[in-house]
């Protein structure tokens, strides 16, 4: 039995074409007009709809440990919620475990996800200051199919600069890509000490206590180290326009630097921290200004930033409200399910991005950067049959009640979007259609990356 999607506007790397797409045994076997179907085939009419490669959310934290235990979304609820928003693959994070090698830690994470994920998945391996790493560790990960390593420049887990340099020199050999949470720790500590002294501890101080300059300084420092060693780097959740401009300048000078931003930095501002229950909007880096939003959109338009991701790290409102200072409240928001609707509606429908640019940011570029291409990220013969069908006319008012994350709320509450996913297909299986989640059991698989 085949799954055949008929008459859609298929977004390929060569542009949008009117075509059918046929999937057999989980893999795309044909593209073309009037493809033949048989009685047993599952046929979907996509007339008037966009047929996209399944969205890849390359930055999620499902089932992440924190001071309260774990995030609201585990692998099951997180992947279900993502599927209802058109995501077919996500990339989560594996943390090093005490007494285990990096690969063993990753295998542990993978074993815990096995049988629970509705979507295909992959991992960035975290490299922290508390866990030693060697070239052999990285080579083991490479052989296993892990192409990206995540480093924090802030928090207790941060990696000091000398260790970052050691890591960058090693990946020059292994070909892995190091991705960075860029906030300068010294600056953040000194700002926060000052705020504490002045008794400015409320949630309304969240953005000011982790200011623009902290991201800018960290990005500058990382670019300088990467330039010296001559390796590419990737910056996660870029939140400031200035960091984006600095990355653009480095690119113009020939440096390989890549990056992502997230819908919350494009659509919300730090004014949210003045609202009631402002903890709902707390994440790091914090929300910024309208000027930053403009520059981030520009960064996506010009290709300075290649990816759109969510940093999905969900807590319930009750969990969020347990702490009411900007130093303690839990950081992280739900996002996977609203990634495509928000970026289509605000990006494509409002003329800021073309549909091809959006697909590049949501699927093709993350697949290429993290070694999953061409298995993922593209509609082409031989690729996995991961497809998202989007109805460009469908209007939805986003509300936490109707979304599927265990967080039970969305920071985008009340936003009206035009353009919404109406089907999510994972390797030929329809797992979401017309508002109904259809997967009977979690059949997601770990996907290995090719390392350059
Ligand atoms: N910031 C992070 O760095 N990680 C998860 C959540 C958040 O807000
Ligand atoms: Zn994150």
CSV table of N, CA and C in Angstrom, one decimal, residues 134-278:
chain,number,residue,atom,x,y,z
A,134,UNK,N,37.4,13.8,25.4
A,134,UNK,CA,38.7,13.6,24.6
A,134,UNK,C,38.3,13.4,23.1
A,135,UNK,N,39.3,13.4,22.3
A,135,UNK,CA,39.1,13.2,20.9
A,135,UNK,C,38.4,11.9,20.6
A,136,UNK,N,38.9,10.9,21.4
A,136,UNK,CA,38.3,9.5,21.2
A,136,UNK,C,36.8,9.6,21.6
A,137,UNK,N,36.4,10.3,22.6
A,137,UNK,CA,34.9,10.5,22.9
A,137,UNK,C,34.2,11.0,21.7
A,138,UNK,N,34.8,12.1,21.1
A,138,UNK,CA,34.1,12.7,20.0
A,138,UNK,C,34.0,11.8,18.8
A,139,UNK,N,35.1,11.0,18.6
A,139,UNK,CA,35.1,10.1,17.5
A,139,UNK,C,34.1,9.0,17.7
A,140,UNK,N,33.9,8.5,18.9
A,140,UNK,CA,32.9,7.5,19.2
A,140,UNK,C,31.5,8.0,18.8
A,141,UNK,N,31.3,9.3,19.2
A,141,UNK,CA,30.0,9.9,18.8
A,141,UNK,C,29.8,10.0,17.3
A,142,UNK,N,30.9,10.4,16.7
A,142,UNK,CA,30.8,10.5,15.2
A,142,UNK,C,30.5,9.2,14.6
A,143,UNK,N,31.2,8.1,15.0
A,143,UNK,CA,30.9,6.8,14.5
A,143,UNK,C,29.5,6.4,14.7
A,144,UNK,N,28.9,6.8,15.8
A,144,UNK,CA,27.5,6.5,16.1
A,144,UNK,C,26.5,7.3,15.3
A,145,UNK,N,27.0,8.4,14.8
A,145,UNK,CA,26.1,9.2,14.0
A,145,UNK,C,25.6,10.5,14.7
A,146,UNK,N,26.5,11.1,15.5
A,146,UNK,CA,26.1,12.3,16.2
A,146,UNK,C,27.0,13.4,15.6
A,147,UNK,N,26.4,14.4,15.0
A,147,UNK,CA,27.2,15.4,14.2
A,147,UNK,C,27.3,16.8,14.9
A,148,UNK,N,26.6,16.9,16.0
A,148,UNK,CA,26.6,18.2,16.7
A,148,UNK,C,26.8,18.2,18.2
A,149,UNK,N,27.5,19.1,18.7
A,149,UNK,CA,27.8,19.2,20.1
A,149,UNK,C,27.4,20.5,20.7
A,150,UNK,N,26.7,20.5,21.8
A,150,UNK,CA,26.1,21.8,22.4
A,150,UNK,C,26.9,22.3,23.6
A,151,UNK,N,27.2,23.5,23.5
A,151,UNK,CA,28.0,24.2,24.6
A,151,UNK,C,27.2,25.4,25.2
A,152,UNK,N,27.2,25.5,26.5
A,152,UNK,CA,26.6,26.7,27.2
A,152,UNK,C,27.8,27.6,27.6
A,153,UNK,N,27.6,28.9,27.3
A,153,UNK,CA,28.6,29.8,27.8
A,153,UNK,C,28.2,30.4,29.1
A,154,UNK,N,27.0,30.0,29.6
A,154,UNK,CA,26.6,30.5,30.9
A,154,UNK,C,26.0,29.3,31.6
A,155,UNK,N,25.5,29.5,32.9
A,155,UNK,CA,25.0,28.4,33.8
A,155,UNK,C,26.1,27.6,34.4
A,156,UNK,N,25.8,26.8,35.3
A,156,UNK,CA,26.7,25.9,36.0
A,156,UNK,C,27.4,25.0,35.0
A,157,UNK,N,26.7,24.6,34.0
A,157,UNK,CA,27.2,23.6,33.0
A,157,UNK,C,28.2,24.2,32.0
A,158,UNK,N,28.4,25.5,32.1
A,158,UNK,CA,29.1,26.2,31.1
A,158,UNK,C,30.6,25.6,30.9
A,159,UNK,N,31.0,25.8,29.6
A,159,UNK,CA,32.4,25.4,29.3
A,159,UNK,C,33.3,26.6,29.3
A,160,UNK,N,34.4,26.6,30.1
A,160,UNK,CA,35.3,27.7,30.0
A,160,UNK,C,36.0,27.9,28.7
A,161,UNK,N,36.4,29.1,28.4
A,161,UNK,CA,37.0,29.4,27.1
A,161,UNK,C,38.2,28.4,26.7
A,162,UNK,N,39.0,28.1,27.6
A,162,UNK,CA,40.2,27.2,27.2
A,162,UNK,C,39.6,25.8,26.8
A,163,UNK,N,38.6,25.4,27.4
A,163,UNK,CA,38.0,24.1,27.0
A,163,UNK,C,37.2,24.2,25.7
A,164,UNK,N,36.6,25.4,25.5
A,164,UNK,CA,35.9,25.6,24.2
A,164,UNK,C,37.0,25.6,23.1
A,165,UNK,N,38.1,26.2,23.3
A,165,UNK,CA,39.2,26.1,22.3
A,165,UNK,C,39.7,24.7,22.0
A,166,UNK,N,39.8,23.9,23.1
A,166,UNK,CA,40.2,22.5,23.0
A,166,UNK,C,39.2,21.8,22.2
A,167,UNK,N,37.9,22.0,22.4
A,167,UNK,CA,36.8,21.4,21.7
A,167,UNK,C,36.8,21.8,20.2
A,168,UNK,N,37.0,23.0,20.0
A,168,UNK,CA,37.0,23.5,18.6
A,168,UNK,C,38.1,22.9,17.8
A,169,UNK,N,39.3,22.7,18.5
A,169,UNK,CA,40.4,22.1,17.8
A,169,UNK,C,40.1,20.6,17.5
A,170,UNK,N,39.4,20.0,18.4
A,170,UNK,CA,39.1,18.6,18.2
A,170,UNK,C,38.1,18.4,17.0
A,171,UNK,N,37.1,19.3,17.0
A,171,UNK,CA,36.1,19.1,15.9
A,171,UNK,C,36.6,19.4,14.5
A,172,UNK,N,37.7,20.1,14.5
A,172,UNK,CA,38.4,20.4,13.2
A,172,UNK,C,38.8,19.0,12.7
A,173,UNK,N,39.1,18.1,13.5
A,173,UNK,CA,39.4,16.7,13.1
A,173,UNK,C,38.2,15.9,12.8
A,174,UNK,N,37.2,16.0,13.7
A,174,UNK,CA,36.1,15.0,13.6
A,174,UNK,C,35.0,15.5,12.6
A,175,UNK,N,35.0,16.8,12.3
A,175,UNK,CA,34.0,17.4,11.4
A,175,UNK,C,32.6,17.7,12.1
A,176,UNK,N,32.6,17.6,13.4
A,176,UNK,CA,31.3,17.9,14.0
A,176,UNK,C,31.1,19.4,14.1
A,177,UNK,N,29.8,19.8,14.3
A,177,UNK,CA,29.5,21.2,14.4
A,177,UNK,C,29.2,21.5,15.9
A,178,UNK,N,29.9,22.5,16.4
A,178,UNK,CA,29.6,22.9,17.8
A,178,UNK,C,28.6,24.0,17.8
A,179,UNK,N,27.5,23.8,18.6
A,179,UNK,CA,26.4,24.8,18.6
A,179,UNK,C,26.4,25.5,20.0
A,180,UNK,N,26.2,26.8,20.1
A,180,UNK,CA,26.5,27.5,21.3
A,180,UNK,C,25.2,28.2,21.8
A,181,UNK,N,25.0,28.1,23.1
A,181,UNK,CA,24.1,29.0,23.8
A,181,UNK,C,25.0,30.2,24.2
A,182,UNK,N,24.8,31.3,23.6
A,182,UNK,CA,25.7,32.5,23.7
A,182,UNK,C,25.2,33.5,24.7
A,183,UNK,N,25.6,33.5,25.9
A,183,UNK,CA,25.3,34.6,26.9
A,183,UNK,C,26.6,34.7,27.7
A,184,UNK,N,27.2,35.8,27.8
A,184,UNK,CA,28.4,35.9,28.6
A,184,UNK,C,28.2,35.8,30.1
A,185,UNK,N,28.8,34.8,30.7
A,185,UNK,CA,28.4,34.5,32.1
A,185,UNK,C,28.9,35.6,33.0
A,186,UNK,N,30.1,36.1,32.8
A,186,UNK,CA,30.7,37.1,33.8
A,186,UNK,C,29.7,38.3,33.8
A,187,UNK,N,29.3,38.7,32.6
A,187,UNK,CA,28.4,39.9,32.5
A,187,UNK,C,27.1,39.6,33.2
A,188,UNK,N,26.6,38.4,33.0
A,188,UNK,CA,25.3,38.1,33.6
A,188,UNK,C,25.4,38.1,35.1
A,189,UNK,N,26.5,37.5,35.6
A,189,UNK,CA,26.7,37.4,37.1
A,189,UNK,C,26.8,38.8,37.6
A,190,UNK,N,27.5,39.7,37.0
A,190,UNK,CA,27.7,41.0,37.6
A,190,UNK,C,26.4,41.8,37.5
A,191,UNK,N,25.7,41.7,36.4
A,191,UNK,CA,24.4,42.4,36.3
A,191,UNK,C,23.4,41.9,37.4
A,192,UNK,N,23.4,40.6,37.6
A,192,UNK,CA,22.4,40.0,38.5
A,192,UNK,C,22.8,40.4,40.0
A,193,UNK,N,24.1,40.4,40.2
A,193,UNK,CA,24.6,40.9,41.6
A,193,UNK,C,24.1,42.3,41.9
A,194,UNK,N,24.3,43.1,40.9
A,194,UNK,CA,23.9,44.5,41.0
A,194,UNK,C,22.3,44.7,41.2
A,195,UNK,N,21.6,43.9,40.4
A,195,UNK,CA,20.1,43.9,40.6
A,195,UNK,C,19.7,43.4,41.9
A,196,UNK,N,20.4,42.4,42.4
A,196,UNK,CA,20.1,41.8,43.7
A,196,UNK,C,20.3,42.9,44.8
A,197,UNK,N,21.5,43.6,44.7
A,197,UNK,CA,21.8,44.7,45.7
A,197,UNK,C,20.7,45.7,45.7
A,198,UNK,N,20.2,46.1,44.5
A,198,UNK,CA,19.2,47.1,44.5
A,198,UNK,C,17.8,46.6,44.7
A,199,UNK,N,17.7,45.3,45.1
A,199,UNK,CA,16.4,44.7,45.4
A,199,UNK,C,15.5,44.6,44.1
A,200,UNK,N,16.1,44.6,43.0
A,200,UNK,CA,15.4,44.5,41.7
A,200,UNK,C,15.3,43.0,41.4
A,201,UNK,N,14.4,42.3,42.0
A,201,UNK,CA,14.4,40.9,41.8
A,201,UNK,C,13.2,40.4,41.1
A,202,UNK,N,12.2,41.2,40.9
A,202,UNK,CA,11.0,40.8,40.3
A,202,UNK,C,11.1,40.3,38.9
A,203,UNK,N,10.1,39.6,38.4
A,203,UNK,CA,10.1,39.0,37.1
A,203,UNK,C,10.3,40.1,36.0
A,204,UNK,N,9.8,41.3,36.3
A,204,UNK,CA,9.8,42.4,35.4
A,204,UNK,C,11.3,42.8,35.0
A,205,UNK,N,12.3,42.3,35.8
A,205,UNK,CA,13.7,42.6,35.6
A,205,UNK,C,14.4,41.5,34.7
A,206,UNK,N,13.6,40.5,34.3
A,206,UNK,CA,14.3,39.4,33.6
A,206,UNK,C,15.2,39.8,32.5
A,207,UNK,N,14.6,40.6,31.6
A,207,UNK,CA,15.3,41.0,30.4
A,207,UNK,C,16.5,41.9,30.7
A,208,UNK,N,16.3,42.9,31.6
A,208,UNK,CA,17.4,43.8,31.9
A,208,UNK,C,18.5,43.1,32.7
A,209,UNK,N,18.2,42.1,33.4
A,209,UNK,CA,19.3,41.4,34.2
A,209,UNK,C,20.1,40.4,33.3
A,210,UNK,N,19.6,40.2,32.1
A,210,UNK,CA,20.3,39.4,31.1
A,210,UNK,C,20.4,40.2,29.8
A,211,UNK,N,21.1,41.3,29.8
A,211,UNK,CA,20.9,42.3,28.7
A,211,UNK,C,21.5,41.8,27.4
A,212,UNK,N,21.1,42.6,26.4
A,212,UNK,CA,21.6,42.4,25.0
A,212,UNK,C,23.1,42.2,24.9
A,213,UNK,N,23.8,43.0,25.7
A,213,UNK,CA,25.3,43.0,25.6
A,213,UNK,C,25.9,41.6,26.0
A,214,UNK,N,25.1,40.9,26.8
A,214,UNK,CA,25.6,39.6,27.2
A,214,UNK,C,25.7,38.6,26.0
A,215,UNK,N,24.6,38.7,25.2
A,215,UNK,CA,24.6,37.9,24.0
A,215,UNK,C,25.7,38.4,23.0
A,216,UNK,N,25.7,39.7,22.8
A,216,UNK,CA,26.6,40.2,21.8
A,216,UNK,C,28.1,39.9,22.2
A,217,UNK,N,28.4,40.0,23.5
A,217,UNK,CA,29.8,39.8,23.9
A,217,UNK,C,30.2,38.3,23.7
A,218,UNK,N,29.2,37.4,24.0
A,218,UNK,CA,29.5,36.0,23.9
A,218,UNK,C,29.7,35.6,22.4
A,219,UNK,N,28.8,36.2,21.6
A,219,UNK,CA,28.9,35.9,20.1
A,219,UNK,C,30.3,36.4,19.6
A,220,UNK,N,30.7,37.6,20.0
A,220,UNK,CA,32.0,38.1,19.5
A,220,UNK,C,33.1,37.2,20.0
A,221,UNK,N,33.1,36.8,21.2
A,221,UNK,CA,34.1,36.0,21.8
A,221,UNK,C,34.2,34.6,21.0
A,222,UNK,N,33.0,34.0,20.8
A,222,UNK,CA,33.0,32.7,20.1
A,222,UNK,C,33.5,32.9,18.7
A,223,UNK,N,33.1,33.9,18.0
A,223,UNK,CA,33.5,34.2,16.6
A,223,UNK,C,35.1,34.3,16.6
A,224,UNK,N,35.6,35.0,17.6
A,224,UNK,CA,37.1,35.2,17.6
A,224,UNK,C,37.8,33.8,17.8
A,225,UNK,N,37.2,33.0,18.7
A,225,UNK,CA,37.9,31.7,19.0
A,225,UNK,C,37.8,30.8,17.7
A,226,UNK,N,36.6,30.8,17.1
A,226,UNK,CA,36.4,29.9,15.9
A,226,UNK,C,37.2,30.4,14.8
A,227,UNK,N,37.4,31.7,14.7
A,227,UNK,CA,38.2,32.2,13.6
A,227,UNK,C,39.7,31.8,13.8
A,228,UNK,N,40.1,31.9,15.0
A,228,UNK,CA,41.5,31.5,15.3
A,228,UNK,C,41.8,30.1,14.9
A,229,UNK,N,40.8,29.2,15.2
A,229,UNK,CA,41.0,27.8,15.0
A,229,UNK,C,40.5,27.4,13.6
A,230,UNK,N,39.8,28.3,13.0
A,230,UNK,CA,39.3,28.1,11.6
A,230,UNK,C,38.3,26.9,11.5
A,231,UNK,N,37.2,27.0,12.3
A,231,UNK,CA,36.1,26.0,12.3
A,231,UNK,C,34.8,26.7,12.3
A,232,UNK,N,33.8,26.1,11.6
A,232,UNK,CA,32.5,26.7,11.7
A,232,UNK,C,31.9,26.5,13.1
A,233,UNK,N,31.0,27.5,13.4
A,233,UNK,CA,30.2,27.4,14.6
A,233,UNK,C,28.7,27.7,14.3
A,234,UNK,N,27.9,27.4,15.3
A,234,UNK,CA,26.4,27.7,15.1
A,234,UNK,C,25.9,28.3,16.4
A,235,UNK,N,25.2,29.3,16.3
A,235,UNK,CA,24.6,30.0,17.5
A,235,UNK,C,23.1,29.6,17.7
A,236,UNK,N,22.8,29.1,18.8
A,236,UNK,CA,21.3,28.8,19.0
A,236,UNK,C,20.6,30.0,19.5
A,237,UNK,N,19.3,29.9,19.4
A,237,UNK,CA,18.3,31.0,19.8
A,237,UNK,C,18.9,32.4,19.8
A,238,UNK,N,19.3,32.9,18.6
A,238,UNK,CA,19.8,34.3,18.6
A,238,UNK,C,18.6,35.2,18.9
A,239,UNK,N,18.8,36.1,19.8
A,239,UNK,CA,17.7,36.9,20.3
A,239,UNK,C,17.9,38.4,20.0
A,240,UNK,N,19.1,38.8,19.7
A,240,UNK,CA,19.3,40.3,19.5
A,240,UNK,C,19.7,40.6,18.1
A,241,UNK,N,19.2,41.7,17.6
A,241,UNK,CA,19.6,42.1,16.2
A,241,UNK,C,21.1,42.4,16.1
A,242,UNK,N,21.7,42.9,17.2
A,242,UNK,CA,23.1,43.2,17.1
A,242,UNK,C,24.0,41.9,16.9
A,243,UNK,N,23.6,40.9,17.6
A,243,UNK,CA,24.4,39.6,17.4
A,243,UNK,C,24.2,39.1,16.0
A,244,UNK,N,23.0,39.3,15.5
A,244,UNK,CA,22.8,38.8,14.1
A,244,UNK,C,23.6,39.6,13.1
A,245,UNK,N,23.7,40.9,13.4
A,245,UNK,CA,24.5,41.8,12.5
A,245,UNK,C,26.0,41.4,12.5
A,246,UNK,N,26.4,41.1,13.7
A,246,UNK,CA,27.8,40.7,13.9
A,246,UNK,C,28.1,39.4,13.2
A,247,UNK,N,27.1,38.5,13.2
A,247,UNK,CA,27.3,37.2,12.5
A,247,UNK,C,27.3,37.5,11.0
A,248,UNK,N,26.5,38.4,10.5
A,248,UNK,CA,26.5,38.8,9.1
A,248,UNK,C,27.8,39.3,8.6
A,249,UNK,N,28.4,40.2,9.5
A,249,UNK,CA,29.7,40.8,9.1
A,249,UNK,C,30.8,39.7,9.0
A,250,UNK,N,30.7,38.7,10.0
A,250,UNK,CA,31.7,37.6,10.0
A,250,UNK,C,31.5,36.8,8.7
A,251,UNK,N,30.3,36.5,8.4
A,251,UNK,CA,30.0,35.8,7.1
A,251,UNK,C,30.6,36.5,5.9
A,252,UNK,N,30.4,37.8,5.9
A,252,UNK,CA,30.9,38.6,4.7
A,252,UNK,C,32.4,38.5,4.6
A,253,UNK,N,33.0,38.4,5.8
A,253,UNK,CA,34.5,38.3,5.8
A,253,UNK,C,35.0,36.8,5.6
A,254,UNK,N,34.0,35.9,5.3
A,254,UNK,CA,34.4,34.6,5.0
A,254,UNK,C,34.3,33.6,6.1
A,255,UNK,N,33.9,34.0,7.2
A,255,UNK,CA,33.8,33.0,8.3
A,255,UNK,C,32.5,32.2,8.3
A,256,UNK,N,32.6,30.9,8.6
A,256,UNK,CA,31.5,30.0,8.6
A,256,UNK,C,30.8,30.1,9.9
A,257,UNK,N,29.7,30.9,10.0
A,257,UNK,CA,28.9,30.9,11.2
A,257,UNK,C,27.5,30.8,10.9
A,258,UNK,N,26.8,29.9,11.6
A,258,UNK,CA,25.4,29.6,11.3
A,258,UNK,C,24.6,30.0,12.5
A,259,UNK,N,23.3,30.0,12.4
A,259,UNK,CA,22.5,30.3,13.5
A,259,UNK,C,21.0,30.1,13.3
A,260,UNK,N,20.3,30.1,14.5
A,260,UNK,CA,18.8,30.0,14.5
A,260,UNK,C,18.2,31.1,15.3
A,261,UNK,N,17.0,31.4,15.0
A,261,UNK,CA,16.2,32.1,16.0
A,261,UNK,C,14.9,31.4,16.2
A,262,UNK,N,14.0,31.9,17.1
A,262,UNK,CA,12.8,31.2,17.5
A,262,UNK,C,11.6,32.2,17.3
A,263,UNK,N,10.4,31.6,17.2
A,263,UNK,CA,9.2,32.5,17.0
A,263,UNK,C,9.1,33.5,18.1
A,264,UNK,N,9.4,33.1,19.4
A,264,UNK,CA,9.2,34.1,20.5
A,264,UNK,C,10.0,35.4,20.3
A,265,UNK,N,11.2,35.2,19.8
A,265,UNK,CA,12.1,36.4,19.6
A,265,UNK,C,11.6,37.3,18.4
A,266,UNK,N,10.8,36.6,17.5
A,266,UNK,CA,10.3,37.4,16.3
A,266,UNK,C,9.0,38.0,16.6
A,267,UNK,N,8.2,37.5,17.6
A,267,UNK,CA,6.9,38.0,17.8
A,267,UNK,C,6.5,38.6,19.1
A,268,UNK,N,7.3,38.3,20.1
A,268,UNK,CA,7.0,38.9,21.5
A,268,UNK,C,8.1,39.8,21.9
A,269,UNK,N,7.8,40.7,22.8
A,269,UNK,CA,8.9,41.6,23.3
A,269,UNK,C,9.0,41.6,24.8
A,270,UNK,N,10.0,42.2,25.3
A,270,UNK,CA,10.2,42.2,26.8
A,270,UNK,C,9.1,42.9,27.6
A,271,UNK,N,8.2,43.6,26.8
A,271,UNK,CA,7.0,44.1,27.5
A,271,UNK,C,6.2,43.0,28.2
A,272,UNK,N,6.3,41.8,27.7
A,272,UNK,CA,5.6,40.7,28.3
A,272,UNK,C,5.9,40.5,29.8
A,273,UNK,N,7.2,41.0,30.2
A,273,UNK,CA,7.6,40.8,31.6
A,273,UNK,C,6.9,41.7,32.5
A,274,UNK,N,6.1,42.7,31.9
A,274,UNK,CA,5.3,43.6,32.8
A,274,UNK,C,3.9,43.0,33.0
A,275,UNK,N,3.5,42.0,32.2
A,275,UNK,CA,2.2,41.4,32.3
A,275,UNK,C,2.0,40.7,33.6
A,276,UNK,N,0.7,40.4,33.9
A,276,UNK,CA,0.4,39.5,35.0
A,276,UNK,C,0.9,38.1,34.7
A,277,UNK,N,1.3,37.3,35.6
A,277,UNK,CA,1.9,36.0,35.4
A,277,UNK,C,3.0,36.0,34.3
A,278,UNK,N,3.8,37.0,34.5
A,278,UNK,CA,4.9,37.2,33.5
A,278,UNK,C,5.8,36.0,33.4
